[in-house]
XYZ file of C-alpha atoms in Angstrom:
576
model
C 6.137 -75.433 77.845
C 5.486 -78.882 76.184
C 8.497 -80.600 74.836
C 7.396 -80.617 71.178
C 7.132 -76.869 71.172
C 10.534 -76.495 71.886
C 11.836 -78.815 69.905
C 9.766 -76.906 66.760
C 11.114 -73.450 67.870
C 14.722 -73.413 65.894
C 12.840 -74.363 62.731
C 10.533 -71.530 63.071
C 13.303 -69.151 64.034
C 15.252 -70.611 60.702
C 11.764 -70.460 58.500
C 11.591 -66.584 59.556
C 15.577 -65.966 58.799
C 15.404 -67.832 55.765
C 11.934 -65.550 54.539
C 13.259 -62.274 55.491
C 16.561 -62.345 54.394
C 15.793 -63.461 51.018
C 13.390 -60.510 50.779
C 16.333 -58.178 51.859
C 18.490 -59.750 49.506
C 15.948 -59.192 46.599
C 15.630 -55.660 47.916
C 19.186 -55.024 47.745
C 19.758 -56.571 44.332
C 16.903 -54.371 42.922
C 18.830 -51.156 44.197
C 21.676 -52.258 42.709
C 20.019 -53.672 39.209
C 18.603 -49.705 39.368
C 21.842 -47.644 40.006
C 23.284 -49.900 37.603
C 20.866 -48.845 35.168
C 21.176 -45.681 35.487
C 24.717 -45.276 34.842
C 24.275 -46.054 31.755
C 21.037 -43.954 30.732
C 21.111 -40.137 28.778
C 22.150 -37.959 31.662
C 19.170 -35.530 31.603
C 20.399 -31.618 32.824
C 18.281 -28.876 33.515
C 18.736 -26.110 31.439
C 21.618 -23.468 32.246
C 22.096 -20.022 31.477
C 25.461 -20.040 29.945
C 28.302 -16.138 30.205
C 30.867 -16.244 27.435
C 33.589 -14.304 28.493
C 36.436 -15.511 26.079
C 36.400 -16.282 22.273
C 34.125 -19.213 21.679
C 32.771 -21.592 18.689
C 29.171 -21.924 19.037
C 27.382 -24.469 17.578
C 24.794 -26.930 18.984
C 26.866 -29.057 20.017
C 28.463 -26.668 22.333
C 24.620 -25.647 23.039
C 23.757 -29.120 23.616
C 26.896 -30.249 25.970
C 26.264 -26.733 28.132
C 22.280 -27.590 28.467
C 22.063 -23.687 27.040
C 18.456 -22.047 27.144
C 20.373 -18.727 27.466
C 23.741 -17.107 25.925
C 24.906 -14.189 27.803
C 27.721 -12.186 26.004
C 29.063 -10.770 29.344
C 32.592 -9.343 27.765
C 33.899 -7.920 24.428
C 34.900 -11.576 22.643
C 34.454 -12.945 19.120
C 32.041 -15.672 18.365
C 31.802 -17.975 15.622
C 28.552 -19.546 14.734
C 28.223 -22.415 12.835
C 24.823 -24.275 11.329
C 21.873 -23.852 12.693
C 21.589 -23.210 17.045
C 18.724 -24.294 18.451
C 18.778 -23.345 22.564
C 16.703 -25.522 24.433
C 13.186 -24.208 25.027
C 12.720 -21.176 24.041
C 15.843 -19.451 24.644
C 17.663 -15.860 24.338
C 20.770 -14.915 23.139
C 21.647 -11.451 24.936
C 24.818 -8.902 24.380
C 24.740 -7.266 27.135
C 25.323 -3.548 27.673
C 29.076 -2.086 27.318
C 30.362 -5.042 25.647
C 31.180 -5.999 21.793
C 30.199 -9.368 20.022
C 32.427 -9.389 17.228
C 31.473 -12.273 14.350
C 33.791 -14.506 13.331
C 34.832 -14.434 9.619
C 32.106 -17.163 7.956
C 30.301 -17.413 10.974
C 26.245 -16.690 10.478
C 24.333 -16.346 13.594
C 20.861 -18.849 12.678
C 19.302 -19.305 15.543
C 16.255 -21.999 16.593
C 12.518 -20.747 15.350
C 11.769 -19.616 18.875
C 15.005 -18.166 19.920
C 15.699 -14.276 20.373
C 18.211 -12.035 20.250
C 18.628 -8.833 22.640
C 21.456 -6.641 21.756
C 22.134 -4.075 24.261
C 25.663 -3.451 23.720
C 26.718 -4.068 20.492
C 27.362 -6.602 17.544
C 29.914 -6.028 14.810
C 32.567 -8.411 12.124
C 35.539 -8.180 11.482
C 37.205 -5.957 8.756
C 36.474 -7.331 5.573
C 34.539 -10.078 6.229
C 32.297 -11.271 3.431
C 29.691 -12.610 5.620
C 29.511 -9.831 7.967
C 26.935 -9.580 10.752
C 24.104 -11.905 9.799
C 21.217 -13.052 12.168
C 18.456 -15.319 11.692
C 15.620 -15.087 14.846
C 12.265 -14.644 15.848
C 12.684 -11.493 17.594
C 15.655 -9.208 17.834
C 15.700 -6.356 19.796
C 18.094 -3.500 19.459
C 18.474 -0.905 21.606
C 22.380 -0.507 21.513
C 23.613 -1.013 17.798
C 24.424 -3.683 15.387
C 27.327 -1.940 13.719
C 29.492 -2.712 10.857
C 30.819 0.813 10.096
C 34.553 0.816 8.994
C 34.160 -2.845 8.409
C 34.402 -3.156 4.826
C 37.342 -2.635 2.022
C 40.217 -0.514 3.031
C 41.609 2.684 2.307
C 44.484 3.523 0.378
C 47.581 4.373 2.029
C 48.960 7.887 2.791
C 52.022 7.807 1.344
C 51.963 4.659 0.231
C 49.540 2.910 -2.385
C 46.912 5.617 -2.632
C 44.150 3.769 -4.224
C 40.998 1.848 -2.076
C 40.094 -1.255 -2.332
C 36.685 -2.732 -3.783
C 34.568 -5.834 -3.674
C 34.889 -7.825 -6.566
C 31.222 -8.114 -7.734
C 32.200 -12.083 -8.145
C 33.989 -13.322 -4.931
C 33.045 -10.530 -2.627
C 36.677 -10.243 -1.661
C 37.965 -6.468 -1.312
C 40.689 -6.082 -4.012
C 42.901 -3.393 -5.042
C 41.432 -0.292 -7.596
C 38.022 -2.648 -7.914
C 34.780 -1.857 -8.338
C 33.916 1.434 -6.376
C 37.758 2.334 -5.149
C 38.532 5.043 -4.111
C 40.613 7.001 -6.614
C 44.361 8.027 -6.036
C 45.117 11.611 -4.379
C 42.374 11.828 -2.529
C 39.362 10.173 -4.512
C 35.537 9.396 -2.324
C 34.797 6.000 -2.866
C 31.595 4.840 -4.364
C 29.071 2.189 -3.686
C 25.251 2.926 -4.337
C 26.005 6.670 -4.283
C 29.089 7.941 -6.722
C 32.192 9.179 -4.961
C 33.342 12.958 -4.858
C 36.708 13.768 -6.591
C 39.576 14.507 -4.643
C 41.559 17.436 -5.587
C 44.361 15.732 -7.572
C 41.853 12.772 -8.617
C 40.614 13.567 -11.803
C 37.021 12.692 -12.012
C 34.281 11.767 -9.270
C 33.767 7.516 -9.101
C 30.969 7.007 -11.056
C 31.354 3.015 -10.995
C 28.388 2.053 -8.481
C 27.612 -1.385 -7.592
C 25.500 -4.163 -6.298
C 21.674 -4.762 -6.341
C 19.552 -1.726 -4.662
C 16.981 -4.102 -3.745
C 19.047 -7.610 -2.300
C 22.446 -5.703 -1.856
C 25.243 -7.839 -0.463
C 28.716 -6.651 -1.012
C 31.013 -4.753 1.324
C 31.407 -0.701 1.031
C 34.908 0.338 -1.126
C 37.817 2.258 0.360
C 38.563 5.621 0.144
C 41.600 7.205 -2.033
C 44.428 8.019 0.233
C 46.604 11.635 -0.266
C 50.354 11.613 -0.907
C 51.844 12.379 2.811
C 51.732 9.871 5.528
C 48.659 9.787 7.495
C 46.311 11.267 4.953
C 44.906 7.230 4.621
C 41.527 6.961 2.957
C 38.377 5.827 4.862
C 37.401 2.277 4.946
C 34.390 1.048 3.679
C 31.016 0.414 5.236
C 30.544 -3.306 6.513
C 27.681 -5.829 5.738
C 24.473 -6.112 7.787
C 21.932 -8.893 6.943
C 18.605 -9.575 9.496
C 15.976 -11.979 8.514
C 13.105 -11.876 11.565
C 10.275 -14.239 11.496
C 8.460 -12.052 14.280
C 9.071 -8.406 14.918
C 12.317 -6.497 14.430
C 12.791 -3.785 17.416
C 15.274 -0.668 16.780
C 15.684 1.865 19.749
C 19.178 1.840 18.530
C 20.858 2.060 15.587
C 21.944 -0.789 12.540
C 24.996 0.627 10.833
C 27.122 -0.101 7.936
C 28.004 3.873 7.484
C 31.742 4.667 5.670
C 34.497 5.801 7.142
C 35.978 8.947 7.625
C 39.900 10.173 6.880
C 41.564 10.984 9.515
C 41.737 14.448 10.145
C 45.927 14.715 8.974
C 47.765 17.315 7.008
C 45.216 17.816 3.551
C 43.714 14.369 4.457
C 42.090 11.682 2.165
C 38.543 10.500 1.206
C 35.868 9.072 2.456
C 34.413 5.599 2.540
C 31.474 3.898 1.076
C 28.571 3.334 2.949
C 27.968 -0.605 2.829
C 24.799 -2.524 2.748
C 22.063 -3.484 4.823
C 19.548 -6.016 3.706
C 16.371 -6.585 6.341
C 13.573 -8.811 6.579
C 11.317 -8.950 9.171
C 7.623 -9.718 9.885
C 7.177 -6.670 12.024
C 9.447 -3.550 11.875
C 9.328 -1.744 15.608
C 11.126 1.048 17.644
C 12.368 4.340 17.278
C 16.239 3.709 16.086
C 17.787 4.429 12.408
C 18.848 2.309 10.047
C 21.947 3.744 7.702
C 24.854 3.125 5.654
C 26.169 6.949 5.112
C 29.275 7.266 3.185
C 32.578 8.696 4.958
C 33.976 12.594 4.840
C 36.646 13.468 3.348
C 39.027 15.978 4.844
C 40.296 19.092 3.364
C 41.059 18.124 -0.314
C 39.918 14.643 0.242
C 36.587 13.909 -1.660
C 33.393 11.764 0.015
C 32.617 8.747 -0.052
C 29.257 7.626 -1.915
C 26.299 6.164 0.764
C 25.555 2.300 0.731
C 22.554 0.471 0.060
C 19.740 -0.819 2.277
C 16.635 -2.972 1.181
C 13.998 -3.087 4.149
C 11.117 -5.437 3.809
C 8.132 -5.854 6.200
C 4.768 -6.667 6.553
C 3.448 -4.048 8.997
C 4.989 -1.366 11.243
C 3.953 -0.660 15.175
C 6.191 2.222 16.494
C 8.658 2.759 13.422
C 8.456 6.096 11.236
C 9.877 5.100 7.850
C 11.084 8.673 7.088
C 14.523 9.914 5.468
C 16.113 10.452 8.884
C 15.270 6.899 10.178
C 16.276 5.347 6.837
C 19.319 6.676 5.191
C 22.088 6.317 2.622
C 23.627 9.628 2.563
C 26.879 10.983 0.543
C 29.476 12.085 2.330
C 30.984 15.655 2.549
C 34.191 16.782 0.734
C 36.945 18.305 2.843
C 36.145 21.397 1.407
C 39.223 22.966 0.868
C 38.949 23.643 -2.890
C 36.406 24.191 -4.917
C 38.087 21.236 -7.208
C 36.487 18.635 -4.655
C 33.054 17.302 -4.664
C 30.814 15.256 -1.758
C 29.862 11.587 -2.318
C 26.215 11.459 -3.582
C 23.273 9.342 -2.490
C 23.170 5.476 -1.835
C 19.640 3.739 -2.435
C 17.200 2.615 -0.109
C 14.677 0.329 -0.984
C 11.955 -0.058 1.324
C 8.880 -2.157 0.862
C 5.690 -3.227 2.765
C 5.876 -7.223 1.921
C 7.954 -9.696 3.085
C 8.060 -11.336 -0.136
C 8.325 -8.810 -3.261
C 4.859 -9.692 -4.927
C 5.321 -6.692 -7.341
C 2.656 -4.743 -5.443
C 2.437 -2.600 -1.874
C 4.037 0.362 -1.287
C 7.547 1.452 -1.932
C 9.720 4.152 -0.427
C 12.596 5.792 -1.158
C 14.096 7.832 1.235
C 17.485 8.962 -0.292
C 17.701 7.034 -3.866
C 17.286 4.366 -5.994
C 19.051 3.274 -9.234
C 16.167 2.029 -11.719
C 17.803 -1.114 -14.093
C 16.376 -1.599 -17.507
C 13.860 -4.035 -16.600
C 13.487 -4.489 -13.248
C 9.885 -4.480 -11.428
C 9.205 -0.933 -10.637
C 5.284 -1.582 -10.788
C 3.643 -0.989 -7.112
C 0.444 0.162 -5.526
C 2.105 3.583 -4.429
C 5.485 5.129 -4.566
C 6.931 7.913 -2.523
C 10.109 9.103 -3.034
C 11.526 11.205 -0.042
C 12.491 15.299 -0.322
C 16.585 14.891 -1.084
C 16.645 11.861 -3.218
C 18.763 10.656 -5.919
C 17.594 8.362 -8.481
C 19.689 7.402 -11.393
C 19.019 5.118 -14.144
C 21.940 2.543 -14.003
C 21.603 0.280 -17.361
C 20.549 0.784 -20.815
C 17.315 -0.943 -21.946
C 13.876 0.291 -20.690
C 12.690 1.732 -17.131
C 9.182 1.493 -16.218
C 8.325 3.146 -13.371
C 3.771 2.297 -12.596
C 2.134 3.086 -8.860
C -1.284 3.657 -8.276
C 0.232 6.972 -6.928
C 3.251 8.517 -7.259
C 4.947 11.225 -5.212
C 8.052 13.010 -6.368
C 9.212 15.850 -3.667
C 12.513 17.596 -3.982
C 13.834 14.581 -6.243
C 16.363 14.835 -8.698
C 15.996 12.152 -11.301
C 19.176 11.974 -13.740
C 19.678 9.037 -16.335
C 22.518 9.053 -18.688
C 21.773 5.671 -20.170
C 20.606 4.929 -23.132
C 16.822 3.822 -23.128
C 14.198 2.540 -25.641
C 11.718 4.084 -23.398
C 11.129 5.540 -20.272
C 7.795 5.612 -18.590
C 6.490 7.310 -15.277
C 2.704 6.188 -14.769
C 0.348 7.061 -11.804
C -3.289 5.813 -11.939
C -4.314 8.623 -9.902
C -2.959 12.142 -10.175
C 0.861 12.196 -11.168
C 2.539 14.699 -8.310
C 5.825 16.439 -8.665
C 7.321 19.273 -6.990
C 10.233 20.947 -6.631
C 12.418 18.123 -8.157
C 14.250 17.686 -11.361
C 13.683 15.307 -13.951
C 16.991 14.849 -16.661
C 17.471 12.611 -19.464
C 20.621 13.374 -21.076
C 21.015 9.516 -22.621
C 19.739 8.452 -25.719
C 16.122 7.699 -25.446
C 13.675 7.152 -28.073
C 10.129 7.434 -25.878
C 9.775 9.368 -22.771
C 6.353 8.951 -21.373
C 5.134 11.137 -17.738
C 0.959 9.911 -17.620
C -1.212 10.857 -14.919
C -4.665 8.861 -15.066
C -6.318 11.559 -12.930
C -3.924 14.148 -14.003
C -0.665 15.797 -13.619
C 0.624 18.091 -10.853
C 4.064 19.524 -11.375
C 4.633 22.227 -9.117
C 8.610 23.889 -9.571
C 9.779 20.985 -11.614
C 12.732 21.261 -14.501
C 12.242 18.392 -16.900
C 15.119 18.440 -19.233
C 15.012 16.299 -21.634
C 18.320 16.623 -24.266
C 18.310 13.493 -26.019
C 14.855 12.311 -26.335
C 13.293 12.031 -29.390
C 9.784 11.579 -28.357
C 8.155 12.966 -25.128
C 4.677 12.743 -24.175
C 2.761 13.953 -20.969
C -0.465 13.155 -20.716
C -3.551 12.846 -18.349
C -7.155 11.982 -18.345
C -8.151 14.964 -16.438
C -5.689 18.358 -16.202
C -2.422 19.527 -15.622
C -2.074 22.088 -13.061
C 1.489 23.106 -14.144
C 3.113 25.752 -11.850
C 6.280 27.260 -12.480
C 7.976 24.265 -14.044
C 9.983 24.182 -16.931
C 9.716 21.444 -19.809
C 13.551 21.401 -21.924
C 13.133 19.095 -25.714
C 16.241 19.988 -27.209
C 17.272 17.251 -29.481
C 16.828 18.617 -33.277
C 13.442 17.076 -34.771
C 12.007 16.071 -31.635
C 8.497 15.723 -31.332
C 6.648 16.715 -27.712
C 2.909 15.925 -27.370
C 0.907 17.143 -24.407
C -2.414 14.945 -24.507
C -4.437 16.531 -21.801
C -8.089 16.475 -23.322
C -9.408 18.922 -20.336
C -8.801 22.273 -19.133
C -5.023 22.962 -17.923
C -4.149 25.787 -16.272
C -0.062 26.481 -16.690
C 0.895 29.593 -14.457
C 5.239 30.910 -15.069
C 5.609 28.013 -16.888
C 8.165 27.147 -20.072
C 8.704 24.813 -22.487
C 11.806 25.501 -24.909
C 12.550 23.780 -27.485
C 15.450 23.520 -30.370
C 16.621 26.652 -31.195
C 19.605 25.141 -33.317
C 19.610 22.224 -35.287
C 20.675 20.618 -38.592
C 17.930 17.517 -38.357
C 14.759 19.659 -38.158
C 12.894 21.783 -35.268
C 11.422 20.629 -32.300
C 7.342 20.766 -32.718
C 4.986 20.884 -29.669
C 1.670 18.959 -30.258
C -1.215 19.940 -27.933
C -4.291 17.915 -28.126
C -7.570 19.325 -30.705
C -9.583 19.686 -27.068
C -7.941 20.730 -24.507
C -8.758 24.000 -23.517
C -5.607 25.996 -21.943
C -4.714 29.355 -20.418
C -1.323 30.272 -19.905
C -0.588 33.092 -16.992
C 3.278 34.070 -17.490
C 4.308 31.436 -19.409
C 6.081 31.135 -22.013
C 6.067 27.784 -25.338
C 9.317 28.780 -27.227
C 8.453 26.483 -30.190
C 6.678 25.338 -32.952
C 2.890 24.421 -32.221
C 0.517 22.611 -33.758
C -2.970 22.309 -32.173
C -6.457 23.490 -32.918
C -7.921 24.129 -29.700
C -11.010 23.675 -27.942
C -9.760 27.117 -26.644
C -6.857 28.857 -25.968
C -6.178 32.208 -23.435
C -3.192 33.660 -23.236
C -2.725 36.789 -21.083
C -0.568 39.852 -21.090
C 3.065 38.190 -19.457
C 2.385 34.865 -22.237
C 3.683 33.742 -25.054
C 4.041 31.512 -27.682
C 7.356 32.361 -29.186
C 8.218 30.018 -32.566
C 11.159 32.705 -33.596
C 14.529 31.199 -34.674
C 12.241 27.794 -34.693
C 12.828 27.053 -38.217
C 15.202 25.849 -41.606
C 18.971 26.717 -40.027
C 21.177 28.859 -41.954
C 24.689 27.814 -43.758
C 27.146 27.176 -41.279
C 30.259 29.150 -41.338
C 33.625 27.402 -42.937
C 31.838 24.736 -43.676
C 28.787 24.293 -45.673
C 27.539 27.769 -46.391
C 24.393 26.845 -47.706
C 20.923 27.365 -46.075
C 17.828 24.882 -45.410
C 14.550 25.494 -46.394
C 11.447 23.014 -46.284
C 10.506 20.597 -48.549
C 7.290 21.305 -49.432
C 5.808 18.109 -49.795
C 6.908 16.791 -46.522
């Protein structure tokens, strides 16, 4: 090898070193400048199913520290939920069978707009709670049971304080002898149904409460009974769903009353409490109710709750009084002194948003309010229900048909008018129809006629009462009751009617005139075993009346003197 090669070889050696290790050293450097970086970048975590086991807070940023897509309730805890919980992606909040998810007091379950909820064991609150069990989802599915029965205002105290407790219609807070208490000795409370008197209680609680169509408030507490043990019921809970996407019940949702226990001559029942839900669709085959408590031997019931469904379309749910339900409790029965709890309301309409139209059903009852918006494209109230009118003023009830089967309608309040209105033909059977308040109109108009099939309209303190129709009245054993002295009853039915065992009675005693029937100049009528105990004024387009008829004015005019007081007689003024 020539000299000058080897003299150049340790600079070529030291030209290669020097290259490649200044590479390495840039290599290394960049690893490091990396890992540094990282350490101080957003850790990002794949999303975890996360079990609660124990009492937790949830709130998102519990959600957000446990990457959450999923909330398993895998043992019976209480949760409190707090703001809005969005899980990451589209996540699911399951209870899962056998367990209980109780809800924190003010805790309100809103959940992320694509979040679910599966409850297969079951979700309840604690006693008293003014917020309840509330849920905001996309879907919830039920197919074990949101319950909040016994969760509302206590019981009186056997022995003890015997009166329930009640919501104050303010605060919400369950107070001593408030709102729909129970009554000492033994009194059902009352909520949207009236409680049954306990033996010793005096009177039934007549003191409903709360809106029939947004209700709210927890159920009252049963009267207790005077020996130890004989505690009253406590009060239905609170239930409150609002579902942007479908609503599935193979379960139940419950805020029913509770019962007395079963000790010595017990105490009363419970108020059912209230159930408001909201959902886009409305699916399953579960029940929905708020049912007022038993009472147990001398113990009166408690009066149901109040539940206000709304929806815009139904898949596998049967709206019918068995899936729906506010029912009155039983007495104890051990006297004939003690009376059941009556009917709660359900209000159940086919709109998300109450646009004053759609259909409404009522399945066990509804309280009408002097003014409220009782004006829909159908109504159907359910065999067995109770509707009441709750306020003074005016109720006007308008559907482009109107179904009343096995209803009994009773308003003591006094109204400026009452009307029932169907556009098509007005149908009522087997139901009874009572105003007993003051009312100055009473109007019953069918625009394609009237149907009244075994119907008792008694009408005590009306002064005028109209029923009329565009086309007939088929009138079949059903009785028509204007007693108030110098009321004035006109039937406008300008067709032919055909009235088979059917009565009207008027006045037979009264110091401020008779009771007069007016029956339109052309309607054309035949009566088959019926009876008009009245005055009547009409001219006919014609009239048939066969053997088992009547129309009976005796004992229809001027009264007589009244005895030990003033003895004198009426008699008409002839120019009036």
């Amino acid at each position: 090898m020539e000299m000058s090669k080897i003299r150049t070889l340790p600079y070529q050696l030291e030209s290669w070193y020097n290259r490649h290790m200044k590479r390495f050293i840039w290599h290394i450097l960049c690893f490091a400048f990396v890992v540094a970086v990282g350490s101080f970048s957003p850790h990002i975590a794949q999303a975890a199913t996360c079990s609660i086991a124990t009492d937790t807070v949830i709130d998102q940023t519990y959600i957000n520290d446990n990457s959450c897509d999923t909330i398993n309730i895998t043992a019976s805890v209480s949760t409190t939920w707090i703001g809005t919980v969005d899980l990451q992606g589209a996540g699911t909040v399951t209870v899962n069978s056998g367990v209980t998810m109780t809800m924190g007091t003010s805790s309100a379950m809103v959940l992320g707009s694509t979040d679910d909820v599966v409850v297969n064991g079951t979700i309840s609150h604690t006693t008293s709670s003014l917020s309840g069990v509330q849920i905001t989802a996309r879907n919830v599915t039920v197919t074990g049971s949101i319950d909040a029965s016994n969760q509302g205002c206590i019981g009186g105290i056997g022995g003890g304080d015997l009166r329930g407790y009640g919501p104050d219609t303010g605060t919400g807070a369950c107070t001593i002898e408030t709102s729909g208490y129970g009554k000492a000795n033994r009194g059902g409370a009352a909520h949207g149904g009236t409680g049954g008197r306990g033996l010793d209680s005096g009177t039934d609680q007549a003191t409903t409460y709360d809106s029939s169509t947004d209700p709210s408030l927890l159920g009252s507490g049963g009267g207790a009974g005077g020996n130890g043990g004989e505690d009253g019921g406590t009060g239905g809970g609170r239930v409150r769903l609002v579902v942007s996407g479908t609503l599935t019940i193979n379960g139940s949702v419950k805020a029913d009353g509770g019962n007395t226990p079963s000790v010595v001559y017990g105490g009363a029942g419970g108020s059912g409490g209230s159930i408001y839900i909201n959902a886009a669709t409305l699916a399953g085959s579960g029940s929905i109710t708020a049912n007022g408590g038993n009472g147990y031997v001398y113990g009166g019931g408690g009066g149901g709750g109040r539940i206000a469904v709304y929806y815009s379309s139904l898949t596998t749910f049967a709206v019918s009084a068995s899936s729906i339900q506010a029912t009155g409790g039983t007495s104890g029965g051990g006297s004939p002194d003690v009376a059941s709890g009556t009917a709660g309301t359900t209000f159940i309409l086919d709109r998300q948003v109450d646009d004053g139209a759609g259909a409404l059903r009522v399945t066990s009852g509804l309280d009408f309010i002097s003014g409220g918006d009782y004006t829909r494209d159908s109504i159907i109230f359910d065999g067995g229900s109770r509707l009441s009118c709750s306020s003074p003023g005016s109720v006007d009830i308008e559907g482009t048909s109107i179904l009343m089967d096995n209803v009994t309608f009773a308003c003591s309040s006094a109204l400026t008018n009452f009307v029932v209105s169907s556009t098509d033909v007005l149908r009522m059977s087997s139901s009874t129809i009572s105003l007993t308040g003051a009312t100055t109109n009473a109007l019953f108009l069918g625009g394609a006629g009237i149907n009244s099939t075994s119907t008792t309209f008694t009408l005590s303190n009306t002064s005028f009462v109209t029923f009329a129709a565009t086309s007939s009245w088929q009138n079949t054993s059903s009785t028509v009751s204007v007693t108030k002295g110098g009321a004035q009853t006109t039937f406008q039915v300008p067709t032919t009617s055909e009235w088979t065992n059917f009565v009207f009675q008027g006045s037979s005693y009264a110091s401020d005139g008779t009771t007069r029937l007016y029956l339109s100049a052309d309607m054309t009528l035949s009566l088959t075993s019926s009876t008009l105990y009245t005055s009547v004024s009409s001219t006919f387009a014609a009239l048939t009346i066969d053997g088992a008829s009547s129309i009976n004015a005796s004992g229809q005019g001027c009264i007589g003197g009244i005895g030990g007081g003033d003895l004198r007689g009426y008699g008409p003024d002839t120019g009036t």
